Amino acid sequence: MDYKAAFRNAVEQVRGEGRYRVFADLKRYRGQFPRALWTQDDGSQKDVVVWCSNDYLGQGQNPVVTDAMHKAIDEAGSGSGGTRNISGTTSYHVALEQELAALHGKDAALLFTSGYVANEAALSTLTKILPGLIIFSDELNHASMIAGIRNGRCEYKVFRHNDLEHLEDLLAKAPADAPKLVAFESVYSMDGDIADIAGTIALAKKYNALTYLDEVHAVGLYGVHGAGVAERDGVMHDIDIIEGTLGKAFGVMGGYIAGSVEMIDAIRSYAAGFIFTTSLPPALSAGAVASVRWLRDHDEVRQKHQERAATLKRRLLEAGLPVMPSVSHIVPVLVGDPVHCKMISDMLLADFSIYVQPINYPTVPRGTERLRFTPTPFHDDGMMDHLVGALDKLWSHCNVKRLGGYAA
């Protein structure tokens, strides 16, 4: 077996499909978000504006957050010391879990090292705790949710995206006495659409199913306190398990679930993804606490964020560019071809100092390749003028349709 050849062939296949990923070497300027320094392959450097960060509110640059992290390092050092079960539980973790539980109006919360790990560990563990569990999963759920469901080796049913009629049909056909769980997201990050949370809750209650809501692209951003879309819609108390991340709007790193004391304690006791993983460093936990507390009291930042997203959508539509429908802060622009998607991305960076990564398969279905813009409260009108002008020129230069995507 020629192992190296197998690896090369795998990469060449991705290259041949036009979806090989190249990571830009970026260093953000503290206090100047969303500006960053791009180091090119030849060692040369240039200033760029980042348009695709999931640090949606620039909290990674907020002095309140960074000061809390510095203070924690001075107090406790760098690492946590191990897994939570052995030596890695600190007062910083305890404070953060209490803060997250309070944010979501739940009795308890449990920290993980990332949102991916939180989903995979929680969903796979629930099948151990609830024998015979059937999980009903939205077809556009994140890869981490899919991994958790599959790794749990339980029976699962996939319902059409945001299709409550299809969900009810599947629920009605399931054994009435079987434990059930409906797993879905609030904001779907590639298309920017939002689930009917109240409708999903009503169905779950009708068929005696638990609800598991992924709010990773909504926590910090929606609701008067930043608890997510469920808070905004006034239904947060009816969700059984809320999963979120600390690595997007909160600007740090980590993931978590929130729910009842009994459920959290059971997952804490059985989840391999929690038990055998070194816990978050104190500095990250302290920064997250500071970020959650600060955002609870600053709804004006969320309002500004929504205004910026709406303004960019309007500006792009006025320029005749194919903005995909979105009711959230996500602004996807359809290209429809992986080669052209990467070409436009490369030109934006090299010629216009605009950084936005192409979104290709398998993140999105083939034929729906896109550029995914995430305007923040710090993207001003001048930056938008520059972006819209650049896209207008490149859409003509690269012969991409103004409506419907790529033109062969």
Short mmCIF file of N, CA, C and O in Angstrom, two decimals, residues 286-355:
data_model
loop_
_atom_site.label_atom_id
_atom_site.label_comp_id
_atom_site.label_asym_id
_atom_site.label_seq_id
_atom_site.Cartn_x
_atom_site.Cartn_y
_atom_site.Cartn_z
N ALA A 286 -13.04 32.73 32.36
CA ALA A 286 -13.22 34.07 32.92
C ALA A 286 -13.64 35.06 31.84
O ALA A 286 -14.51 35.92 32.06
N GLY A 287 -13.02 34.96 30.67
CA GLY A 287 -13.40 35.83 29.56
C GLY A 287 -14.83 35.60 29.13
O GLY A 287 -15.56 36.56 28.82
N ALA A 288 -15.25 34.35 29.12
CA ALA A 288 -16.62 34.04 28.72
C ALA A 288 -17.63 34.59 29.71
O ALA A 288 -18.68 35.13 29.32
N VAL A 289 -17.34 34.45 31.01
CA VAL A 289 -18.23 35.02 32.02
C VAL A 289 -18.38 36.53 31.81
O VAL A 289 -19.50 37.07 31.83
N ALA A 290 -17.26 37.20 31.60
CA ALA A 290 -17.30 38.65 31.39
C ALA A 290 -18.10 39.01 30.15
O ALA A 290 -18.87 39.99 30.14
N SER A 291 -17.94 38.23 29.09
CA SER A 291 -18.64 38.51 27.84
C SER A 291 -20.14 38.30 27.98
O SER A 291 -20.95 39.13 27.54
N VAL A 292 -20.54 37.18 28.59
CA VAL A 292 -21.97 36.90 28.78
C VAL A 292 -22.61 38.00 29.63
O VAL A 292 -23.69 38.51 29.29
N ARG A 293 -21.95 38.38 30.71
CA ARG A 293 -22.51 39.41 31.59
C ARG A 293 -22.61 40.75 30.88
O ARG A 293 -23.62 41.47 31.01
N TRP A 294 -21.58 41.10 30.12
CA TRP A 294 -21.57 42.40 29.43
C TRP A 294 -22.67 42.45 28.38
O TRP A 294 -23.40 43.44 28.28
N LEU A 295 -22.82 41.38 27.61
CA LEU A 295 -23.83 41.38 26.54
C LEU A 295 -25.24 41.34 27.09
O LEU A 295 -26.18 41.83 26.43
N ARG A 296 -25.42 40.77 28.27
CA ARG A 296 -26.77 40.79 28.87
C ARG A 296 -27.27 42.21 29.05
O ARG A 296 -28.47 42.48 28.97
N ASP A 297 -26.35 43.13 29.31
CA ASP A 297 -26.73 44.51 29.62
C ASP A 297 -26.57 45.47 28.45
O ASP A 297 -26.75 46.68 28.62
N HIS A 298 -26.24 44.97 27.27
CA HIS A 298 -25.98 45.87 26.13
C HIS A 298 -26.74 45.42 24.88
O HIS A 298 -26.17 45.05 23.86
N ASP A 299 -28.05 45.52 24.99
CA ASP A 299 -28.90 45.15 23.86
C ASP A 299 -28.68 46.07 22.67
O ASP A 299 -28.96 45.70 21.52
N GLU A 300 -28.16 47.26 22.92
CA GLU A 300 -27.93 48.19 21.81
C GLU A 300 -26.92 47.64 20.80
O GLU A 300 -26.98 47.96 19.60
N VAL A 301 -26.02 46.80 21.27
CA VAL A 301 -25.05 46.17 20.36
C VAL A 301 -25.77 45.21 19.42
O VAL A 301 -25.46 45.14 18.22
N ARG A 302 -26.74 44.47 19.95
CA ARG A 302 -27.52 43.56 19.11
C ARG A 302 -28.35 44.33 18.10
O ARG A 302 -28.49 43.92 16.93
N GLN A 303 -28.90 45.46 18.52
CA GLN A 303 -29.69 46.27 17.59
C GLN A 303 -28.81 46.81 16.45
O GLN A 303 -29.21 46.81 15.28
N LYS A 304 -27.62 47.26 16.79
CA LYS A 304 -26.70 47.75 15.77
C LYS A 304 -26.30 46.64 14.81
O LYS A 304 -26.20 46.84 13.60
N HIS A 305 -26.08 45.46 15.36
CA HIS A 305 -25.72 44.30 14.54
C HIS A 305 -26.80 43.99 13.51
O HIS A 305 -26.52 43.78 12.32
N GLN A 306 -28.04 43.99 13.95
CA GLN A 306 -29.15 43.72 13.03
C GLN A 306 -29.27 44.81 11.96
O GLN A 306 -29.56 44.52 10.80
N GLU A 307 -29.04 46.04 12.36
CA GLU A 307 -29.11 47.15 11.38
C GLU A 307 -28.04 47.00 10.32
O GLU A 307 -28.28 47.21 9.13
N ARG A 308 -26.83 46.63 10.73
CA ARG A 308 -25.73 46.47 9.77
C ARG A 308 -26.02 45.35 8.78
O ARG A 308 -25.75 45.47 7.58
N ALA A 309 -26.57 44.23 9.29
CA ALA A 309 -26.90 43.11 8.40
C ALA A 309 -27.98 43.51 7.40
O ALA A 309 -27.88 43.22 6.20
N ALA A 310 -29.01 44.19 7.89
CA ALA A 310 -30.09 44.62 7.00
C ALA A 310 -29.59 45.61 5.96
O ALA A 310 -29.98 45.56 4.79
N THR A 311 -28.71 46.50 6.38
CA THR A 311 -28.16 47.50 5.45
C THR A 311 -27.34 46.82 4.36
O THR A 311 -27.45 47.18 3.17
N LEU A 312 -26.51 45.85 4.73
CA LEU A 312 -25.70 45.18 3.71
C LEU A 312 -26.59 44.42 2.72
O LEU A 312 -26.35 44.47 1.50
N LYS A 313 -27.60 43.73 3.22
CA LYS A 313 -28.52 43.03 2.30
C LYS A 313 -29.14 44.01 1.31
O LYS A 313 -29.20 43.74 0.10
N ARG A 314 -29.61 45.14 1.82
CA ARG A 314 -30.25 46.14 0.95
C ARG A 314 -29.27 46.67 -0.07
O ARG A 314 -29.59 46.78 -1.26
N ARG A 315 -28.04 46.97 0.35
CA ARG A 315 -27.04 47.52 -0.56
C ARG A 315 -26.68 46.52 -1.67
O ARG A 315 -26.50 46.90 -2.82
N LEU A 316 -26.56 45.27 -1.31
CA LEU A 316 -26.22 44.24 -2.30
C LEU A 316 -27.36 44.04 -3.29
O LEU A 316 -27.13 43.89 -4.50
N LEU A 317 -28.60 44.05 -2.79
CA LEU A 317 -29.75 43.91 -3.68
C LEU A 317 -29.85 45.09 -4.63
O LEU A 317 -30.17 44.93 -5.82
N GLU A 318 -29.60 46.28 -4.12
CA GLU A 318 -29.64 47.47 -4.97
C GLU A 318 -28.60 47.41 -6.08
O GLU A 318 -28.80 47.98 -7.16
N ALA A 319 -27.49 46.72 -5.82
CA ALA A 319 -26.44 46.56 -6.83
C ALA A 319 -26.73 45.41 -7.79
O ALA A 319 -25.93 45.15 -8.69
N GLY A 320 -27.85 44.71 -7.58
CA GLY A 320 -28.22 43.63 -8.47
C GLY A 320 -27.45 42.35 -8.23
O GLY A 320 -27.31 41.52 -9.13
N LEU A 321 -26.98 42.17 -7.02
CA LEU A 321 -26.21 40.97 -6.69
C LEU A 321 -27.13 39.92 -6.05
O LEU A 321 -28.09 40.28 -5.35
N PRO A 322 -26.87 38.63 -6.28
CA PRO A 322 -27.80 37.57 -5.88
C PRO A 322 -27.73 37.20 -4.40
O PRO A 322 -27.22 36.15 -4.01
N VAL A 323 -28.25 38.07 -3.56
CA VAL A 323 -28.33 37.79 -2.13
C VAL A 323 -29.38 36.71 -1.90
O VAL A 323 -30.51 36.83 -2.38
N MET A 324 -29.02 35.67 -1.19
CA MET A 324 -29.97 34.60 -0.90
C MET A 324 -30.89 35.04 0.23
O MET A 324 -30.47 35.79 1.12
N PRO A 325 -32.15 34.62 0.21
CA PRO A 325 -33.09 35.04 1.26
C PRO A 325 -32.57 34.67 2.64
O PRO A 325 -32.14 33.55 2.88
N SER A 326 -32.64 35.62 3.57
CA SER A 326 -32.16 35.40 4.93
C SER A 326 -32.91 36.32 5.87
O SER A 326 -33.03 37.52 5.59
N VAL A 327 -33.41 35.76 6.96
CA VAL A 327 -34.13 36.57 7.94
C VAL A 327 -33.28 36.79 9.18
O VAL A 327 -33.77 37.27 10.20
N SER A 328 -32.00 36.46 9.09
CA SER A 328 -31.11 36.62 10.23
C SER A 328 -29.95 37.54 9.86
O SER A 328 -29.99 38.27 8.87
N HIS A 329 -28.89 37.49 10.66
CA HIS A 329 -27.72 38.33 10.45
C HIS A 329 -26.76 37.76 9.41
O HIS A 329 -25.76 38.40 9.08
N ILE A 330 -27.05 36.56 8.89
CA ILE A 330 -26.22 35.93 7.88
C ILE A 330 -26.57 36.51 6.51
O ILE A 330 -27.75 36.61 6.16
N VAL A 331 -25.54 36.88 5.72
CA VAL A 331 -25.78 37.46 4.40
C VAL A 331 -25.07 36.60 3.35
O VAL A 331 -23.92 36.82 3.00
N PRO A 332 -25.77 35.57 2.82
CA PRO A 332 -25.14 34.72 1.80
C PRO A 332 -25.39 35.26 0.39
O PRO A 332 -26.51 35.68 0.06
N VAL A 333 -24.35 35.22 -0.43
CA VAL A 333 -24.45 35.67 -1.83
C VAL A 333 -24.12 34.48 -2.72
O VAL A 333 -23.03 33.92 -2.66
N LEU A 334 -25.07 34.10 -3.55
CA LEU A 334 -24.96 32.90 -4.36
C LEU A 334 -23.98 33.07 -5.51
O LEU A 334 -24.05 34.06 -6.25
N VAL A 335 -23.09 32.09 -5.66
CA VAL A 335 -22.22 32.00 -6.84
C VAL A 335 -22.62 30.79 -7.66
O VAL A 335 -22.82 30.88 -8.87
N GLY A 336 -22.75 29.62 -7.03
CA GLY A 336 -23.27 28.46 -7.72
C GLY A 336 -22.25 27.60 -8.41
O GLY A 336 -22.60 26.67 -9.14
N ASP A 337 -20.97 27.86 -8.21
CA ASP A 337 -19.90 27.07 -8.83
C ASP A 337 -18.67 27.17 -7.94
O ASP A 337 -18.28 28.28 -7.55
N PRO A 338 -18.03 26.03 -7.59
CA PRO A 338 -16.91 26.08 -6.65
C PRO A 338 -15.69 26.81 -7.18
O PRO A 338 -15.02 27.53 -6.43
N VAL A 339 -15.39 26.65 -8.46
CA VAL A 339 -14.21 27.30 -9.05
C VAL A 339 -14.38 28.81 -9.05
O VAL A 339 -13.48 29.56 -8.63
N HIS A 340 -15.54 29.27 -9.50
CA HIS A 340 -15.78 30.71 -9.52
C HIS A 340 -15.91 31.29 -8.12
O HIS A 340 -15.52 32.44 -7.87
N CYS A 341 -16.45 30.50 -7.20
CA CYS A 341 -16.58 30.96 -5.82
C CYS A 341 -15.20 31.24 -5.23
O CYS A 341 -14.97 32.30 -4.62
N LYS A 342 -14.28 30.32 -5.43
CA LYS A 342 -12.93 30.52 -4.91
C LYS A 342 -12.21 31.63 -5.68
O LYS A 342 -11.45 32.41 -5.10
N MET A 343 -12.46 31.72 -6.98
CA MET A 343 -11.82 32.75 -7.80
C MET A 343 -12.20 34.15 -7.29
O MET A 343 -11.34 35.03 -7.12
N ILE A 344 -13.48 34.34 -7.03
CA ILE A 344 -13.94 35.64 -6.55
C ILE A 344 -13.36 35.92 -5.17
O ILE A 344 -12.91 37.04 -4.87
N SER A 345 -13.35 34.90 -4.32
CA SER A 345 -12.78 35.06 -2.98
C SER A 345 -11.30 35.46 -3.06
O SER A 345 -10.86 36.38 -2.35
N ASP A 346 -10.55 34.79 -3.92
CA ASP A 346 -9.12 35.10 -4.08
C ASP A 346 -8.91 36.52 -4.58
O ASP A 346 -8.01 37.25 -4.13
N MET A 347 -9.73 36.94 -5.55
CA MET A 347 -9.59 38.29 -6.11
C MET A 347 -9.98 39.36 -5.11
O MET A 347 -9.35 40.43 -5.05
N LEU A 348 -11.00 39.08 -4.31
CA LEU A 348 -11.39 40.04 -3.28
C LEU A 348 -10.23 40.28 -2.32
O LEU A 348 -9.96 41.43 -1.92
N LEU A 349 -9.53 39.21 -1.97
CA LEU A 349 -8.42 39.34 -1.03
C LEU A 349 -7.22 40.02 -1.67
O LEU A 349 -6.65 40.98 -1.11
N ALA A 350 -6.82 39.55 -2.85
CA ALA A 350 -5.59 40.04 -3.48
C ALA A 350 -5.74 41.45 -4.04
O ALA A 350 -4.82 42.27 -3.92
N ASP A 351 -6.89 41.75 -4.62
CA ASP A 351 -7.05 43.02 -5.33
C ASP A 351 -7.80 44.09 -4.54
O ASP A 351 -7.66 45.29 -4.83
N PHE A 352 -8.62 43.66 -3.55
CA PHE A 352 -9.45 44.63 -2.85
C PHE A 352 -9.26 44.59 -1.32
O PHE A 352 -9.93 45.32 -0.60
N SER A 353 -8.36 43.73 -0.84
CA SER A 353 -8.08 43.61 0.60
C SER A 353 -9.33 43.29 1.40
O SER A 353 -9.53 43.77 2.52
N ILE A 354 -10.18 42.44 0.82
CA ILE A 354 -11.40 41.98 1.47
C ILE A 354 -11.29 40.49 1.68
O ILE A 354 -11.07 39.72 0.74
N TYR A 355 -11.43 40.05 2.92
CA TYR A 355 -11.30 38.63 3.23
C TYR A 355 -12.67 38.02 3.49
O TYR A 355 -13.37 38.39 4.42
#
